[in-house]
Coordinates of C-alpha atoms and ligand atoms in Angstrom, one line a residue:
M939 CA -50.0 -18.8 -118.4
S940 CA -48.0 -20.9 -120.5
Y941 CA -45.3 -23.5 -118.1
T942 CA -41.9 -23.7 -118.2
A943 CA -40.9 -27.5 -115.9
P944 CA -37.8 -26.0 -113.7
L945 CA -36.0 -29.3 -114.8
A946 CA -32.5 -27.1 -113.2
D947 CA -33.8 -26.7 -109.9
I948 CA -35.7 -30.0 -110.0
L949 CA -32.3 -31.6 -110.1
F950 CA -30.2 -29.3 -108.1
T951 CA -32.3 -30.5 -105.3
L952 CA -32.4 -33.8 -106.4
R953 CA -28.9 -34.2 -107.0
H954 CA -27.6 -32.1 -103.8
V955 CA -30.0 -31.5 -101.5
A956 CA -31.7 -34.6 -101.5
G957 CA -28.6 -36.9 -101.8
L958 CA -29.3 -38.8 -104.4
D959 CA -25.9 -39.8 -107.1
R960 CA -25.0 -40.7 -103.1
F961 CA -27.9 -42.9 -102.7
I962 CA -27.6 -44.2 -106.0
A963 CA -23.6 -45.1 -105.0
D964 CA -25.0 -47.0 -102.1
G965 CA -26.8 -48.8 -104.4
L966 CA -30.3 -47.8 -103.1
A967 CA -31.3 -47.7 -107.4
E968 CA -30.5 -50.3 -109.0
G969 CA -29.9 -49.1 -112.8
L970 CA -30.7 -45.6 -112.3
D971 CA -28.2 -42.8 -113.4
A972 CA -28.0 -39.0 -113.1
D973 CA -28.4 -39.2 -117.1
L974 CA -31.7 -41.7 -117.2
V975 CA -33.2 -39.0 -114.1
Q976 CA -32.6 -36.0 -116.7
S977 CA -34.8 -37.8 -119.7
M978 CA -37.0 -39.1 -117.7
L979 CA -37.9 -36.1 -115.8
S980 CA -37.1 -33.7 -118.9
E981 CA -39.5 -36.1 -120.8
A982 CA -42.6 -35.1 -118.2
G983 CA -41.4 -32.1 -117.8
R984 CA -42.8 -32.1 -121.5
F985 CA -45.5 -34.1 -120.7
A986 CA -47.0 -31.6 -118.0
E987 CA -46.0 -28.6 -120.3
E988 CA -47.4 -29.7 -123.9
Q989 CA -50.5 -31.7 -122.7
L990 CA -51.5 -30.7 -119.2
A991 CA -50.4 -26.7 -118.5
P992 CA -52.9 -25.4 -122.0
V993 CA -55.8 -27.2 -119.9
N994 CA -55.4 -26.0 -116.7
K995 CA -58.1 -22.8 -117.3
L996 CA -60.0 -24.5 -119.0
A997 CA -60.5 -27.7 -116.2
D998 CA -60.6 -24.9 -113.6
S999 CA -63.6 -23.0 -115.6
E1000 CA -65.3 -26.3 -116.9
G1001 CA -65.2 -27.8 -114.5
A1002 CA -66.5 -31.8 -113.9
R1003 CA -70.3 -31.9 -113.3
W1004 CA -72.4 -34.5 -111.6
D1005 CA -75.6 -35.8 -113.3
N1006 CA -77.5 -38.6 -111.8
G1007 CA -74.4 -40.1 -111.0
R1008 CA -72.0 -40.3 -113.3
V1009 CA -69.5 -38.1 -113.2
T1010 CA -67.8 -36.0 -116.8
T1011 CA -64.9 -34.9 -116.4
P1012 CA -63.4 -31.2 -117.7
A1013 CA -63.0 -32.0 -121.8
G1014 CA -59.9 -33.5 -122.4
F1015 CA -59.0 -35.0 -118.7
P1016 CA -59.7 -38.6 -119.7
A1017 CA -57.6 -38.6 -123.1
I1018 CA -54.6 -37.0 -121.4
Y1019 CA -55.3 -39.6 -118.1
K1020 CA -55.0 -42.6 -121.4
A1021 CA -52.0 -40.7 -122.6
W1022 CA -50.6 -40.4 -119.1
R1023 CA -51.0 -44.2 -117.8
E1024 CA -49.9 -45.2 -121.3
G1025 CA -46.7 -42.9 -120.8
G1026 CA -46.0 -46.0 -117.7
W1027 CA -45.7 -42.4 -115.1
N1028 CA -48.6 -44.1 -112.8
G1029 CA -46.1 -46.4 -111.8
V1030 CA -43.3 -45.2 -111.3
S1031 CA -42.2 -46.0 -108.1
A1032 CA -45.1 -49.1 -107.8
P1033 CA -43.7 -52.6 -107.4
A1034 CA -41.6 -54.3 -110.2
E1035 CA -43.7 -57.5 -108.9
F1036 CA -47.0 -55.9 -110.0
G1037 CA -46.0 -54.1 -113.5
G1038 CA -43.8 -50.7 -111.5
S1039 CA -41.2 -49.4 -112.4
D1040 CA -40.1 -49.6 -108.6
L1041 CA -38.5 -45.8 -108.6
P1042 CA -37.1 -44.5 -105.9
L1043 CA -40.2 -41.8 -104.2
M1044 CA -37.9 -38.8 -104.7
I1045 CA -37.8 -39.7 -108.2
N1046 CA -41.3 -39.7 -108.1
T1047 CA -41.9 -37.4 -106.5
A1048 CA -39.9 -35.1 -108.9
A1049 CA -41.8 -36.0 -111.4
M1050 CA -45.1 -35.2 -109.8
E1051 CA -44.0 -32.0 -109.6
T1052 CA -44.0 -31.1 -113.3
T1053 CA -47.7 -33.0 -113.6
T1054 CA -49.4 -31.1 -110.5
S1055 CA -48.1 -27.0 -111.4
A1056 CA -49.2 -27.5 -114.6
C1057 CA -52.9 -28.7 -113.6
M1058 CA -53.7 -29.9 -109.7
S1059 CA -57.4 -31.1 -110.4
F1060 CA -56.0 -33.7 -113.2
S1061 CA -52.9 -33.9 -110.5
L1062 CA -55.7 -35.5 -107.9
G1063 CA -56.9 -38.9 -109.7
P1064 CA -53.0 -40.5 -109.8
V1065 CA -52.2 -39.5 -106.3
L1066 CA -54.6 -40.9 -104.9
T1067 CA -53.7 -44.4 -107.0
H1068 CA -50.4 -44.3 -105.9
G1069 CA -51.4 -43.9 -102.1
A1070 CA -54.4 -46.9 -102.0
I1071 CA -51.1 -49.2 -104.4
D1072 CA -48.6 -48.4 -101.4
A1073 CA -51.5 -49.1 -98.9
L1074 CA -52.7 -52.8 -100.4
A1075 CA -48.8 -53.6 -101.1
E1076 CA -48.2 -53.6 -97.2
H1077 CA -51.2 -54.4 -96.0
A1078 CA -53.7 -57.0 -97.8
S1079 CA -53.6 -60.3 -98.7
D1080 CA -51.7 -62.1 -101.8
D1081 CA -55.3 -62.4 -103.2
L1082 CA -56.5 -58.8 -103.7
K1083 CA -53.0 -58.0 -104.5
Q1084 CA -53.3 -60.2 -106.9
A1085 CA -56.9 -58.9 -108.4
Y1086 CA -56.2 -55.3 -107.9
L1087 CA -52.2 -54.3 -108.7
P1088 CA -51.4 -55.5 -111.5
K1089 CA -54.3 -52.7 -112.5
L1090 CA -53.8 -49.8 -110.2
V1091 CA -50.1 -49.9 -111.0
S1092 CA -50.7 -49.6 -115.1
G1093 CA -53.4 -47.0 -114.1
E1094 CA -56.6 -49.1 -115.7
W1095 CA -58.2 -49.2 -113.1
T1096 CA -58.0 -45.7 -109.9
A1097 CA -58.7 -46.2 -106.1
T1098 CA -60.3 -43.9 -104.0
M1099 CA -59.9 -42.9 -100.1
N1100 CA -62.4 -43.3 -97.7
L1101 CA -62.6 -41.7 -94.5
T1102 CA -65.0 -38.2 -94.3
E1103 CA -68.1 -37.9 -93.3
P1104 CA -70.2 -35.9 -92.0
Q1105 CA -69.8 -35.9 -88.4
A1106 CA -65.9 -36.7 -88.6
G1107 CA -63.4 -34.9 -90.1
S1108 CA -59.8 -34.3 -88.0
D1109 CA -62.1 -36.9 -85.6
L1110 CA -62.5 -40.0 -87.1
G1111 CA -63.1 -41.7 -84.4
R1112 CA -66.2 -40.8 -84.8
L1113 CA -66.7 -42.6 -88.2
R1114 CA -70.3 -44.3 -88.3
S1115 CA -70.4 -46.1 -91.8
R1116 CA -70.8 -50.3 -90.9
A1117 CA -69.0 -53.3 -92.1
V1118 CA -71.1 -57.0 -92.5
P1119 CA -69.3 -59.8 -92.0
A1120 CA -70.9 -62.5 -94.7
A1121 CA -70.9 -66.2 -95.2
D1122 CA -68.1 -66.6 -98.0
G1123 CA -65.2 -64.3 -96.4
S1124 CA -66.7 -61.1 -98.2
Y1125 CA -68.3 -57.3 -95.8
R1126 CA -71.1 -55.9 -96.5
I1127 CA -70.2 -51.9 -95.9
S1128 CA -73.0 -49.0 -95.8
G1129 CA -73.1 -45.9 -94.9
S1130 CA -72.5 -42.6 -96.9
K1131 CA -69.2 -40.8 -97.0
I1132 CA -68.1 -37.0 -97.7
F1133 CA -65.5 -35.1 -99.8
I1134 CA -64.2 -37.8 -102.2
T1135 CA -61.9 -37.3 -104.1
H1136 CA -62.2 -38.3 -108.0
G1137 CA -64.8 -40.4 -106.1
E1138 CA -66.1 -40.8 -109.9
H1139 CA -65.5 -40.0 -112.7
D1140 CA -65.2 -40.7 -116.6
W1141 CA -61.5 -41.9 -117.1
A1142 CA -61.3 -45.6 -115.9
D1143 CA -63.7 -48.7 -116.0
N1144 CA -63.3 -49.3 -112.6
I1145 CA -62.5 -47.4 -109.0
I1146 CA -61.0 -48.8 -106.1
H1147 CA -62.9 -47.6 -103.0
L1148 CA -60.3 -48.1 -99.4
V1149 CA -63.2 -47.5 -97.3
L1150 CA -63.0 -47.1 -93.2
A1151 CA -65.3 -48.8 -91.5
R1152 CA -66.4 -49.8 -88.2
L1153 CA -67.4 -54.4 -87.6
P1154 CA -70.1 -55.0 -85.4
D1155 CA -69.4 -54.7 -81.8
A1156 CA -65.9 -53.0 -82.5
P1157 CA -64.6 -50.7 -79.7
V1158 CA -65.0 -46.8 -79.9
G1159 CA -63.4 -44.6 -81.1
T1160 CA -59.9 -44.6 -83.2
K1161 CA -59.3 -48.2 -82.2
G1162 CA -62.4 -50.0 -83.5
I1163 CA -62.2 -48.9 -87.4
S1164 CA -60.8 -51.2 -90.4
L1165 CA -59.7 -50.8 -93.3
F1166 CA -62.1 -52.2 -96.7
V1167 CA -61.2 -52.8 -100.7
V1168 CA -64.7 -51.9 -102.3
P1169 CA -65.0 -51.3 -105.8
K1170 CA -66.9 -49.5 -108.4
V1171 CA -67.2 -52.9 -110.7
L1172 CA -67.4 -56.2 -109.0
P1173 CA -65.5 -59.3 -110.1
D1174 CA -68.0 -61.2 -111.5
G1175 CA -68.6 -58.0 -114.0
T1176 CA -71.5 -56.7 -112.1
L1177 CA -72.0 -53.5 -110.4
N1178 CA -71.9 -52.3 -106.4
D1179 CA -74.4 -51.3 -104.6
L1180 CA -72.4 -48.1 -103.8
R1181 CA -73.4 -44.8 -105.7
C1182 CA -71.9 -41.4 -106.2
T1183 CA -74.9 -38.7 -105.0
G1184 CA -73.4 -35.4 -106.0
I1185 CA -70.3 -33.5 -106.6
E1186 CA -69.2 -30.4 -104.1
H1187 CA -68.9 -26.9 -105.8
K1188 CA -65.8 -25.6 -104.7
L1189 CA -63.1 -22.6 -104.0
G1190 CA -60.2 -24.1 -106.5
I1191 CA -59.6 -27.2 -108.1
H1192 CA -62.7 -27.4 -110.3
G1193 CA -61.3 -30.0 -113.0
S1194 CA -60.8 -33.0 -109.5
P1195 CA -64.6 -34.3 -108.0
T1196 CA -65.0 -34.0 -104.6
C1197 CA -68.1 -36.4 -104.4
S1198 CA -70.6 -37.3 -102.0
M1199 CA -70.8 -41.7 -101.9
S1200 CA -73.4 -44.3 -100.8
Y1201 CA -72.7 -47.6 -99.7
G1202 CA -75.3 -50.1 -99.4
D1203 CA -78.6 -48.4 -100.1
N1204 CA -79.5 -52.0 -101.3
G1205 CA -77.9 -54.1 -98.8
G1206 CA -74.2 -53.6 -98.6
A1207 CA -71.6 -52.9 -101.2
V1208 CA -69.3 -56.0 -101.5
G1209 CA -66.5 -55.6 -99.5
W1210 CA -62.9 -57.4 -98.8
L1211 CA -60.8 -56.8 -95.6
V1212 CA -57.5 -55.4 -95.9
G1213 CA -55.1 -55.7 -93.3
E1214 CA -56.1 -56.5 -89.5
A1215 CA -60.0 -56.4 -88.4
N1216 CA -59.8 -52.7 -86.4
K1217 CA -56.2 -52.0 -87.2
G1218 CA -57.8 -49.4 -90.2
L1219 CA -56.1 -47.0 -89.3
A1220 CA -52.9 -47.5 -89.0
C1221 CA -53.4 -49.0 -92.8
M1222 CA -54.3 -46.2 -93.6
F1223 CA -52.0 -44.3 -92.7
T1224 CA -49.1 -46.2 -94.6
M1225 CA -51.5 -44.4 -98.1
M1226 CA -51.8 -41.1 -95.7
N1227 CA -47.9 -40.3 -95.0
R1228 CA -47.9 -40.9 -98.2
A1229 CA -50.2 -38.3 -100.1
R1230 CA -48.9 -36.3 -97.2
V1231 CA -45.9 -35.7 -98.7
A1232 CA -47.7 -35.2 -102.4
T1233 CA -50.1 -33.2 -100.3
A1234 CA -47.0 -31.2 -99.7
L1235 CA -45.2 -31.2 -102.8
Q1236 CA -49.2 -29.8 -104.4
G1237 CA -48.4 -26.4 -102.2
V1238 CA -44.6 -26.2 -104.3
A1239 CA -46.1 -26.8 -107.7
I1240 CA -48.6 -24.4 -106.9
A1241 CA -46.6 -21.8 -105.8
E1242 CA -43.6 -22.4 -108.7
R1243 CA -46.8 -22.2 -111.4
A1244 CA -47.7 -19.2 -109.6
Y1245 CA -43.8 -17.6 -109.0
Q1246 CA -43.7 -18.2 -113.2
Q1247 CA -47.1 -16.0 -114.0
A1248 CA -45.7 -13.3 -111.6
R1249 CA -42.4 -13.0 -113.0
A1250 CA -43.2 -13.2 -116.8
Y1251 CA -45.7 -9.8 -115.1
A1252 CA -43.7 -7.8 -113.7
A1253 CA -41.0 -7.8 -116.6
D1254 CA -43.9 -6.6 -119.3
R1255 CA -45.9 -4.3 -117.0
L1256 CA -44.8 -1.3 -117.0
Q1257 CA -45.0 2.0 -114.1
G1258 CA -44.0 4.4 -112.0
R1259 CA -39.6 4.5 -113.1
A1260 CA -38.0 2.8 -111.6
E1261 CA -34.9 4.9 -109.1
G1262 CA -32.7 5.5 -111.1
Q1263 CA -33.8 3.5 -114.5
A1264 CA -33.9 5.9 -118.0
G1265 CA -36.5 6.3 -119.5
D1266 CA -40.5 7.2 -118.0
V1267 CA -42.0 4.4 -117.8
S1268 CA -40.6 0.5 -115.8
P1269 CA -40.7 -2.7 -116.0
I1270 CA -42.6 -3.4 -112.2
I1271 CA -39.7 -5.6 -112.2
D1272 CA -37.3 -3.8 -111.7
H1273 CA -39.0 -1.5 -108.6
P1274 CA -37.6 -2.6 -105.4
D1275 CA -40.3 -3.8 -104.0
V1276 CA -41.2 -5.5 -106.5
R1277 CA -38.4 -7.5 -106.7
N1278 CA -38.4 -7.9 -103.3
N1279 CA -42.0 -10.1 -103.7
L1280 CA -41.2 -12.0 -106.7
L1281 CA -37.6 -12.9 -104.6
T1282 CA -40.0 -14.0 -101.2
M1283 CA -41.4 -16.6 -104.0
R1284 CA -39.1 -18.0 -105.5
A1285 CA -37.3 -18.8 -102.2
L1286 CA -40.1 -19.8 -100.3
T1287 CA -41.0 -22.7 -103.4
Q1288 CA -37.1 -23.3 -103.2
A1289 CA -37.3 -24.1 -99.5
A1290 CA -40.3 -25.8 -99.8
R1291 CA -39.2 -28.1 -102.6
S1292 CA -35.8 -28.2 -100.4
V1293 CA -37.6 -30.5 -97.3
V1294 CA -40.4 -32.3 -99.7
Y1295 CA -37.4 -33.9 -101.5
A1296 CA -36.1 -34.5 -98.6
T1297 CA -38.6 -35.8 -97.0
A1298 CA -39.2 -38.1 -100.0
Q1299 CA -35.1 -39.2 -100.0
A1300 CA -35.6 -40.3 -96.4
V1301 CA -39.2 -42.5 -96.7
D1302 CA -36.6 -43.7 -100.0
R1303 CA -33.7 -45.1 -97.1
A1304 CA -36.2 -46.1 -94.9
E1305 CA -37.8 -48.0 -97.1
R1306 CA -35.2 -49.7 -99.2
G1307 CA -31.9 -49.7 -96.7
G1308 CA -34.4 -50.8 -93.7
D1309 CA -32.3 -47.5 -91.8
A1310 CA -34.4 -47.4 -88.8
A1311 CA -33.1 -43.2 -88.7
A1312 CA -34.1 -42.3 -92.3
Q1313 CA -37.8 -44.0 -90.9
A1314 CA -37.4 -41.6 -87.6
R1315 CA -36.1 -38.6 -90.0
A1316 CA -39.4 -39.0 -92.6
D1317 CA -42.2 -39.5 -90.5
L1318 CA -41.1 -36.4 -88.4
L1319 CA -40.2 -34.7 -91.3
T1320 CA -43.1 -35.9 -93.0
P1321 CA -46.0 -32.9 -91.2
I1322 CA -43.4 -30.3 -91.6
A1323 CA -43.5 -31.1 -95.3
K1324 CA -46.5 -31.0 -95.4
A1325 CA -47.5 -27.8 -93.2
F1326 CA -44.8 -25.8 -94.8
A1327 CA -44.7 -26.9 -98.2
T1328 CA -49.0 -25.9 -97.9
D1329 CA -48.6 -22.7 -96.8
I1330 CA -47.0 -21.0 -98.2
G1331 CA -48.1 -23.0 -101.7
V1332 CA -51.1 -19.8 -100.3
D1333 CA -48.0 -17.2 -99.3
V1334 CA -46.9 -17.5 -102.3
A1335 CA -49.9 -17.3 -104.7
S1336 CA -51.4 -15.3 -102.8
L1337 CA -48.1 -12.2 -103.1
G1338 CA -48.5 -13.3 -107.0
I1339 CA -51.8 -11.7 -107.2
Q1340 CA -50.5 -8.9 -105.3
I1341 CA -48.2 -8.9 -108.3
H1342 CA -50.7 -8.3 -110.5
G1343 CA -52.5 -5.9 -109.1
G1344 CA -56.3 -4.7 -109.9
M1345 CA -56.1 -8.1 -112.6
G1346 CA -54.5 -10.6 -110.2
F1347 CA -58.3 -10.2 -109.1
V1348 CA -59.6 -10.4 -112.0
E1349 CA -59.8 -14.6 -113.5
E1350 CA -58.7 -13.7 -116.5
T1351 CA -55.0 -13.5 -115.9
G1352 CA -55.5 -17.2 -114.3
A1353 CA -53.1 -15.8 -111.5
A1354 CA -56.3 -16.3 -108.9
Q1355 CA -57.1 -19.7 -109.8
H1356 CA -53.8 -20.8 -108.0
L1357 CA -54.2 -19.8 -105.3
R1358 CA -57.2 -20.9 -105.3
D1359 CA -56.3 -24.1 -106.0
A1360 CA -53.0 -24.2 -103.5
R1361 CA -56.3 -22.9 -100.9
I1362 CA -56.9 -26.2 -100.1
A1363 CA -54.0 -28.3 -99.6
P1364 CA -53.6 -27.0 -95.9
I1365 CA -57.2 -28.0 -94.9
Y1366 CA -57.0 -32.1 -96.5
E1367 CA -54.6 -34.8 -95.8
G1368 CA -55.2 -33.9 -91.6
T1369 CA -55.6 -29.9 -91.6
N1370 CA -52.2 -28.1 -90.7
G1371 CA -53.2 -28.0 -87.3
I1372 CA -53.7 -31.4 -87.3
Q1373 CA -49.9 -31.5 -88.3
A1374 CA -48.8 -29.3 -85.8
I1375 CA -50.1 -31.6 -83.0
D1376 CA -48.9 -34.3 -84.4
L1377 CA -45.9 -32.5 -84.0
V1378 CA -45.2 -31.7 -80.8
L1379 CA -47.2 -34.0 -79.6
R1380 CA -46.2 -37.3 -81.4
K1381 CA -42.8 -36.6 -83.5
L1382 CA -41.0 -34.4 -81.2
P1383 CA -40.8 -36.1 -78.1
R1384 CA -40.2 -39.7 -79.7
D1385 CA -37.6 -41.5 -78.3
G1386 CA -36.9 -38.7 -75.8
G1387 CA -36.5 -36.4 -78.9
A1388 CA -33.5 -38.6 -80.4
P1389 CA -34.5 -38.2 -84.1
V1390 CA -35.4 -34.2 -83.6
K1391 CA -32.0 -33.1 -82.3
A1392 CA -30.4 -35.9 -85.2
L1393 CA -32.4 -33.6 -87.2
F1394 CA -30.4 -31.0 -85.8
G1395 CA -26.8 -32.7 -85.5
H1396 CA -27.2 -32.8 -89.3
F1397 CA -28.2 -29.0 -89.9
E1398 CA -25.2 -28.3 -87.7
S1399 CA -22.4 -30.1 -90.1
I1400 CA -24.3 -28.0 -92.7
V1401 CA -23.7 -24.6 -91.4
K1402 CA -19.7 -25.8 -91.2
Q1403 CA -19.6 -26.9 -94.2
V1404 CA -21.0 -23.6 -95.9
R1405 CA -18.4 -20.9 -93.0
A1406 CA -16.1 -23.3 -95.6
N1407 CA -17.2 -20.7 -97.6
K1408 CA -16.4 -16.8 -97.2
D1409 CA -18.8 -15.6 -99.2
L1410 CA -21.9 -17.6 -97.2
A1411 CA -20.6 -16.2 -94.5
D1412 CA -23.2 -14.6 -93.2
V1413 CA -25.1 -17.3 -94.4
A1414 CA -24.5 -19.2 -91.6
R1415 CA -24.3 -17.4 -89.2
Q1416 CA -28.0 -16.6 -89.6
L1417 CA -28.2 -20.7 -90.2
D1418 CA -26.1 -21.0 -86.1
A1419 CA -29.0 -18.0 -85.1
A1420 CA -31.7 -19.7 -86.2
I1421 CA -30.9 -23.6 -85.3
C1422 CA -30.2 -22.1 -82.0
D1423 CA -33.3 -20.7 -81.4
A1424 CA -34.9 -24.0 -82.9
R1425 CA -33.1 -25.8 -80.1
I1426 CA -34.3 -23.3 -77.1
A1427 CA -37.3 -23.8 -79.2
A1428 CA -37.3 -27.7 -79.1
G1429 CA -35.8 -27.9 -75.7
W1430 CA -38.8 -26.0 -74.7
L1431 CA -41.7 -28.2 -75.7
L1432 CA -39.8 -31.3 -74.5
D1433 CA -39.3 -30.2 -71.1
P1434 CA -41.3 -32.0 -68.8
A1435 CA -42.2 -28.5 -66.1
R1436 CA -44.7 -28.1 -69.9
T1437 CA -48.3 -28.7 -69.7
T1438 CA -50.6 -30.1 -72.4
P1439 CA -52.4 -26.6 -73.0
E1440 CA -48.4 -25.0 -73.1
R1441 CA -47.2 -27.1 -75.9
L1442 CA -50.2 -27.7 -78.3
A1443 CA -50.7 -23.8 -77.8
G1444 CA -47.3 -23.0 -79.7
A1445 CA -48.1 -25.8 -81.8
T1446 CA -48.5 -24.2 -85.3
Q1447 CA -45.4 -21.2 -84.3
F1448 CA -42.8 -24.3 -83.9
L1449 CA -44.6 -26.3 -87.0
R1450 CA -43.3 -23.4 -89.7
L1451 CA -40.2 -22.1 -87.4
M1452 CA -38.6 -25.8 -88.2
G1453 CA -40.0 -26.0 -91.8
L1454 CA -37.5 -21.9 -92.2
V1455 CA -35.0 -23.7 -90.4
S1456 CA -35.2 -26.8 -92.1
G1457 CA -35.6 -25.6 -95.7
T1458 CA -32.6 -22.6 -95.5
A1459 CA -30.8 -25.6 -93.9
L1460 CA -31.5 -28.1 -96.2
L1461 CA -31.0 -25.7 -99.3
A1462 CA -26.8 -24.5 -97.7
G1463 CA -26.5 -28.0 -97.7
G1464 CA -26.6 -28.3 -101.3
V1465 CA -25.0 -25.3 -102.4
A1466 CA -21.5 -26.1 -100.0
A1467 CA -22.4 -30.1 -101.4
A1468 CA -23.1 -28.6 -105.8
R1469 CA -19.5 -26.1 -105.2
G1470 CA -18.0 -26.9 -108.3
S1471 CA -19.5 -29.0 -109.9
N1472 CA -20.9 -26.7 -112.9
D1473 CA -24.3 -27.5 -112.1
P1474 CA -26.5 -25.2 -113.7
A1475 CA -28.5 -24.2 -111.0
S1476 CA -25.8 -23.0 -108.7
A1477 CA -25.4 -19.3 -108.8
R1478 CA -29.3 -19.0 -108.5
M1479 CA -29.6 -21.8 -105.4
T1480 CA -26.4 -19.1 -104.4
G1481 CA -28.1 -16.4 -104.4
L1482 CA -31.2 -17.4 -102.8
L1483 CA -29.9 -18.7 -100.5
H1484 CA -29.0 -15.4 -99.1
F1485 CA -32.2 -14.4 -99.5
L1486 CA -33.8 -16.6 -97.1
A1487 CA -30.7 -16.5 -94.6
N1488 CA -31.3 -12.7 -93.5
Q1489 CA -34.8 -11.8 -94.9
T1490 CA -36.8 -15.8 -93.7
L1491 CA -34.4 -17.0 -91.1
P1492 CA -34.1 -13.8 -88.0
S1493 CA -38.4 -14.9 -88.2
V1494 CA -37.5 -18.0 -86.0
S1495 CA -35.8 -16.0 -83.1
I1496 CA -39.7 -14.6 -82.9
L1497 CA -41.3 -17.6 -83.7
A1498 CA -39.1 -19.3 -80.8
Q1499 CA -40.3 -16.7 -78.6
T1500 CA -43.6 -16.3 -79.4
L1501 CA -44.5 -19.7 -78.8
R1502 CA -42.8 -19.8 -75.1
D1503 CA -45.9 -16.9 -74.8
A1504 CA -48.7 -18.4 -76.3
A1505 CA -50.5 -20.3 -74.2
S1506 CA -50.9 -17.8 -72.2
S1507 CA -51.9 -15.2 -74.5
L1508 CA -55.0 -17.0 -75.1
V1509 CA -56.1 -16.9 -71.6
L1510 CA -54.7 -13.2 -71.5
A1511 CA -57.5 -12.4 -74.4
E1512 CA -60.3 -15.3 -74.0
V1513 CA -62.1 -12.9 -73.5
A1514 CA -62.0 -11.7 -77.2
L1515 CA -63.4 -14.9 -77.8
E1516 CA -67.1 -14.2 -76.1
L1517 CA -70.0 -13.4 -77.8
G1518 CA -71.1 -9.7 -77.9
Ligands
FAD1470 C1 -62.0 -30.8 -101.8 C2 -61.5 -31.7 -100.9 C3 -61.0 -33.6 -100.8 C4 -60.8 -33.6 -100.2 N1 -60.7 -35.3 -100.6 C5 -61.1 -36.6 -99.5 C6 -61.2 -37.5 -99.7 O1 -60.6 -37.9 -101.4 N2 -61.3 -38.7 -98.5 C7 -61.1 -38.1 -97.3 O2 -61.8 -39.0 -96.9 N3 -61.9 -36.9 -97.3 C8 -61.2 -35.8 -98.1 N4 -61.8 -34.6 -97.8 C9 -61.8 -34.7 -96.0 C10 -60.6 -33.8 -95.9 O3 -59.7 -34.5 -95.7 C11 -61.1 -33.3 -94.8 O4 -62.3 -32.3 -94.8 C12 -60.4 -32.9 -93.6 O5 -59.9 -33.7 -92.7 C13 -60.6 -31.8 -92.2 O6 -61.8 -32.4 -91.8 P1 -63.4 -31.2 -91.6 O7 -63.2 -31.2 -92.9 O8 -64.1 -31.9 -91.0 O9 -62.9 -30.1 -90.5 P2 -63.2 -30.2 -88.9 O10 -62.1 -31.4 -88.5 O11 -64.3 -29.9 -88.0 O12 -62.3 -29.1 -88.6 C14 -61.8 -28.2 -89.0 C15 -60.9 -26.7 -88.2 O13 -60.8 -27.5 -86.8 C16 -59.2 -27.6 -86.5 N5 -59.8 -28.4 -85.5 C17 -60.0 -30.0 -85.7 N6 -60.1 -31.0 -84.8 C18 -59.1 -30.8 -84.2 C19 -58.2 -30.3 -82.9 N7 -58.3 -31.6 -81.8 N8 -57.3 -29.8 -82.2 C20 -56.6 -28.8 -82.7 N9 -57.7 -28.2 -84.0 C21 -58.9 -28.8 -84.0 C22 -58.9 -27.9 -87.1 O14 -57.6 -28.0 -88.1 C23 -59.8 -26.6 -88.6 O15 -59.2 -25.5 -88.8 C24 -61.7 -33.7 -98.3 C25 -61.9 -32.0 -98.5 C26 -62.3 -31.4 -98.8 C27 -62.4 -29.8 -99.0

C-alpha cells in the first residue's frame, strides 16, 4: 500500500499538456522556473509519500469521532496538519498580500494531487480552506479580509462551506437558514446545515464557516441567498452560538468529519455579510468553482493510487500460465485481460489529469492575464473536468478491485478503500448529473457556442501537429473522427429546434464524450509538444495515447448517437419506471 508520487507524469502534464513553460515565458508567473517547480513538487511528493500515505489505512479504519460537540480526527492527523501548514503548503496559490506564495493554481493542483492520492480524507480540510480564501479575497470587505485571510492562508485557522440543508441539496433555492441584521452592522444567523466537511475538528483553534442564509424579506429561491462569514471563535475570544451536533457514518473518506451544524440555538450566531446582500450564491460560486477543480483532482488522485496498487499486485500474484510464457505459472500482469485493465486504468487517469491541469491553466490565464477567452474555456472545462475525472476515479478504483480478485473485495489489501473514498466525488460539489446540465444548458450555448467551437478548433490544430509524426497516424485518424462526432453532437444540442427535455436527456452522454475527446486531444498535444525534448515520461505518454485513441475514442461515436436518441428512449421505456 505504499505510494510513489508520479512526478514525471505530473511534470509532463504541467509542462507539455498545460503549457507551463509557455505560461512562464508569457510573464504570467514571476519568479517561477522549471527547476523551482520540479524541486517544489518533489518536496510535496516526499511529504505525501512519507507522512500521509502511511496513515491512509488507519484513517479509514479509525475514522473521525464525535463526542458531545467535539470532533477527534484520526491519530496523527493534527500533527501532520501542523507539519503540512508549517511547510507552507496551505498558501501555495494564496495571495502574497496575505502571506501566500501566489503561485498559479496549476502548481497548487500538482502539489495537491500527491497530497490527495496519499490520503484523500486529510486533503479535504485544506481544499475547503483554499476555496474560502478565494471567496473572501474576491468578495469580502477589507476589514473581513484583514481579520481572516492571514490566518486562513497560513493554515492556523481552517474554513468550511455551508450550503446544504436537509431540504436543500442540489436545489439551493429551498434553503431556509436565516440572517437578521443587528444594530452594530453584524448579523445573527440561525438554521441547520448538514454534510459540512471539516465543520468541527481538532486541527486548529478557530474554524471560519462560510454560511449561506436568507435575510428577512429576501426574494424566494436562489435570488434571495446571502453569504456570511461565521467564525467558531469570535474576535473577542468568546465562542460563537454554533455547534456540531453530530457526524455522519459513511461509505468512505472516514478520516474527514462530515458534520451536522446548528447555528443560533441561543439567539443567533454572529456573522458578517460577504459581498452584496442576496448575491451570496454568486460569491459562493467563486469557492465552488475552485472546489470543483479540486474535486476533479480527487478523481485523478484516487485513480492514480488505485492504479499503482493494482500494478504492484498484478506483478506479484501468480495464477495460470500466460500464452507463450515459460514455466507453469505466470504473474497475472502477463495475461492480456489484466494488462488491458491496467492500461485502461492508467490511460483514463492520464486523460483525466490532462483535462484537470488544462482547466487549472485556463483559470490561471483568465485570472493573471485578464484573458476573456481563457475564462470562457475555464467555464466550459470546469463541469467536464469535475464529472469526467470523478467518474473515471470510480471506474478505475473498481477495476483496481477486479485486478485483485477476491483480495480486492476484502478490506485487508486497501483496494476497496480506494473505491469507497472515490465514490463521494461524483456526488458532492454539484452532482455529476448537475454538472452535465450546467454544461448543456449554460456553458455550451454561451455566446452561440463560441467557447466550444474555439475548443474544437484548438483540438483540430493538435490533430495537425500529431499528423506530422508518422508513428502517431492512428492517433490522428481516431482523434479527427472523434472531434468530428463531438462537433456534430454539440451542433445537435445547439440547434434551436431541440427541446429542453431533449438536451437534458442526453446531457450525461455529451459530458462523457467531451471528457474523452478533451483528455485524448490534450494528451496528444502534450505528446507532440514534447517530441525531441528527452522528457522522461514521453515514451510512456505516447503508449497511453495510442491506447486511449484506439480503445476509448471509438466510444465517442456511440455516445454521440445515444445522446440523440436519449429523450425518445426515456419516453419509449417510461412504463418500466411505473410501480408494479
Ligand atoms: C461526504 C459529504 C461531504 C459533503 N460536504 C459538503 C460541504 O462541505 N458543504 C456543503 O454545503 N455540502 C456538502 N455536501 C453535500 C453535497 O454537496 C450534496 O450531497 C450534493 O450537493 C447533492 O445534494 P443531495 O445529497 O441533497 O442530493 P439531491 O439533490 O437530493 O440529489 C439526488 C439525485 O437527484 C439528482 N438531481 C437532483 N436535482 C436534479 C435536477 N434538477 N435534475 C436532474 N437531476 C437532479 C442528483 O444528480 C442526484 O443524483 C457533502 C456531502 C457528502 C455526502
